[in-house]
One Martini backbone bead per residue (centre of mass of N, CA, C, O) as a GRO file, in nm:
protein
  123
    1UNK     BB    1   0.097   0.040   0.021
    2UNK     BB    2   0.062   0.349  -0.059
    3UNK     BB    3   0.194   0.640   0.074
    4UNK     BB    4   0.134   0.985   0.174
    5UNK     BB    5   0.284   1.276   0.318
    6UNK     BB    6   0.261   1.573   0.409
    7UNK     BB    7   0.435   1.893   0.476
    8UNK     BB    8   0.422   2.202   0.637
    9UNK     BB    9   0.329   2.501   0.670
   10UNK     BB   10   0.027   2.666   0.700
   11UNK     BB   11   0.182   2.969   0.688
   12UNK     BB   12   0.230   3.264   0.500
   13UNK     BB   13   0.394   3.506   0.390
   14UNK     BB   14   0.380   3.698   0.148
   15UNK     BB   15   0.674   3.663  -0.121
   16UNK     BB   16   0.718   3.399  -0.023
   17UNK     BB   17   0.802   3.036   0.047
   18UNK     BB   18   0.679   2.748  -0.027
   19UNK     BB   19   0.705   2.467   0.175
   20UNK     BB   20   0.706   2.127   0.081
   21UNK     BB   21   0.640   1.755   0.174
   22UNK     BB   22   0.665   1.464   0.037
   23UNK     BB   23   0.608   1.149   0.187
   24UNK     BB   24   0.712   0.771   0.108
   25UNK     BB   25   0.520   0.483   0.127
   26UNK     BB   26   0.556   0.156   0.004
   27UNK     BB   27   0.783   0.320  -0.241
   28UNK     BB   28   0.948   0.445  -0.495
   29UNK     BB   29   1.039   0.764  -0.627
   30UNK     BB   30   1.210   0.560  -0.903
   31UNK     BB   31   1.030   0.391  -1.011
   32UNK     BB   32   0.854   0.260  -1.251
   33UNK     BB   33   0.731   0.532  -1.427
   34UNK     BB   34   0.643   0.728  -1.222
   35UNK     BB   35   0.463   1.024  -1.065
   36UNK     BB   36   0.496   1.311  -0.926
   37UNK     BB   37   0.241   1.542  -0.777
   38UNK     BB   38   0.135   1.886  -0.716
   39UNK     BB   39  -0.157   1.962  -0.611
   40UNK     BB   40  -0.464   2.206  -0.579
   41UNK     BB   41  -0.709   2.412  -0.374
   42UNK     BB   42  -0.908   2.636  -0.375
   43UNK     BB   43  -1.105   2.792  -0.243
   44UNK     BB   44  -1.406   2.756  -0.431
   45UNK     BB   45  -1.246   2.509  -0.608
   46UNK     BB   46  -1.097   2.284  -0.809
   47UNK     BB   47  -0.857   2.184  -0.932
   48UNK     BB   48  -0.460   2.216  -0.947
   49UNK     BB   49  -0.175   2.145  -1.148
   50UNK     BB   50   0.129   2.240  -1.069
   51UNK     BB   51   0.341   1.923  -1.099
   52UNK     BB   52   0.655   1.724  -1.177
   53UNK     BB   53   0.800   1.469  -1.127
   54UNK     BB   54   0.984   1.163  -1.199
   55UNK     BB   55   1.208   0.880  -1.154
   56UNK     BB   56   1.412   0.990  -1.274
   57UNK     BB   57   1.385   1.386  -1.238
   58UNK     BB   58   1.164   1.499  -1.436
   59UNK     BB   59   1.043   1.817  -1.474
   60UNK     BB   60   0.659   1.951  -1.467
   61UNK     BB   61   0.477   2.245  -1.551
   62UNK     BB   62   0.275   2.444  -1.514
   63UNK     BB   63   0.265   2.775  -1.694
   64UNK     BB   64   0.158   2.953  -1.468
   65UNK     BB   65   0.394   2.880  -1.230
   66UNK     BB   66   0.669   2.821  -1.348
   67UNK     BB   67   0.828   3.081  -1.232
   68UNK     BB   68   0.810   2.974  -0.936
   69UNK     BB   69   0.873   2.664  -0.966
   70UNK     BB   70   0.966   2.363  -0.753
   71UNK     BB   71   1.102   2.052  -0.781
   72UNK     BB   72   1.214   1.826  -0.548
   73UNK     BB   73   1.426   1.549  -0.432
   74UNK     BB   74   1.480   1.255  -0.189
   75UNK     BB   75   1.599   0.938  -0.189
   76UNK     BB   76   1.682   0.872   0.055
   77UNK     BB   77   1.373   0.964   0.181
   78UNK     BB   78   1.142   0.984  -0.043
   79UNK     BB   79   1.121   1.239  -0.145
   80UNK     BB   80   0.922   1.548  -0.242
   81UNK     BB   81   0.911   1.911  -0.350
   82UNK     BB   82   0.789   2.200  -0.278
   83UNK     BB   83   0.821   2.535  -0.444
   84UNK     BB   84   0.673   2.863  -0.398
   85UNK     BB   85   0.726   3.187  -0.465
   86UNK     BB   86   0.634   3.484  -0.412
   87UNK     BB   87   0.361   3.457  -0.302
   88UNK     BB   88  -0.045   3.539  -0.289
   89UNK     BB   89  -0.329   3.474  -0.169
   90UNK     BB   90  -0.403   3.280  -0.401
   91UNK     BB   91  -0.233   3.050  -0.291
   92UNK     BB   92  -0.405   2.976  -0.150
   93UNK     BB   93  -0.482   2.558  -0.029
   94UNK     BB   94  -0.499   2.270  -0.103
   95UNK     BB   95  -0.240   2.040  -0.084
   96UNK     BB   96  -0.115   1.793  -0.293
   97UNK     BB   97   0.000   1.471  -0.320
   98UNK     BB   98   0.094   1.222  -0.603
   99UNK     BB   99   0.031   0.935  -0.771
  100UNK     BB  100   0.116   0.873  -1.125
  101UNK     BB  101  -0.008   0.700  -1.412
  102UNK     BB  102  -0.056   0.506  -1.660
  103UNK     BB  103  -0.294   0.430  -1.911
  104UNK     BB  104  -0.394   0.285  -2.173
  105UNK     BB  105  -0.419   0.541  -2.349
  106UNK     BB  106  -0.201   0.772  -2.252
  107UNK     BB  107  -0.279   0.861  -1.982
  108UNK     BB  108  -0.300   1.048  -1.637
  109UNK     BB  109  -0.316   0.915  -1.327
  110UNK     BB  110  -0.433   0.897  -0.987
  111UNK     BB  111  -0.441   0.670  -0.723
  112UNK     BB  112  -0.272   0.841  -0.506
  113UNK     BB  113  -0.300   1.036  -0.173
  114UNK     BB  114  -0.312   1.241  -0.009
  115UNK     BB  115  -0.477   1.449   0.248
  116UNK     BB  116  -0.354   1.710   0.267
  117UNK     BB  117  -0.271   2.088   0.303
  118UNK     BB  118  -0.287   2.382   0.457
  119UNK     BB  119  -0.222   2.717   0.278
  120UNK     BB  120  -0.161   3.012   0.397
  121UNK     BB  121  -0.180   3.352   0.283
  122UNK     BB  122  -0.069   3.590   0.535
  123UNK     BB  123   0.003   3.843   0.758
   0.00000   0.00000   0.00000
């Protein structure tokens, strides 16, 4: 069984960064093929996918965040990290890391999910 677990800040102040860790038990973040990536929820919103490291350790951004975003993982703790710069109160929302897939059509999708995290942006 794959479990995910968030960690960081619940709140952050304008301008600043945010930095959050999904711990991965139960799987290895190294395995073929699989996505690992950050999606988030803002209040009275719908999923937004933010972006995803993979397998190999390569990284890809939604471009609308592109310029703030930073993935990066530490394969000996099994983790991998979110960074969103320069923060902005439309940043709050529940952030959510997740395992992506490929199904047979050769789209993917999430199959395992962290619980999310609260994450305020406000002085």
């Amino acid at each position: 069984q794959v479990r995910l677990q968030e960690s960081g800040p619940g709140l952050v102040k304008p301008s600043q960064t945010l930095s959050l860790t999904c711990t991965v038990s139960g799987g290895s973040i190294t395995t073929n093929y699989y996505y690992w990536s950050w999606i988030r929820q803002p209040p009275g919103k719908g999923l937004e996918w933010i972006g995803y490291i993979d397998y190999s350790g390569t990284t890809g951004y939604t471009p609308s965040l592109k310029s703030r975003t930073s993935i990066s993982r530490d394969t000996s703790k099994n983790q991998f990290t979110l960074q969103l710069s320069s923060v902005i109160p439309e940043d709050t929302a529940v952030y959510y890391c997740a395992r992506e897939v490929m199904a047979d059509s050769g789209s993917y999708y999430s199959d395992y999910w962290g619980q999310g995290t609260q994450v305020t942006v406000s002085s």
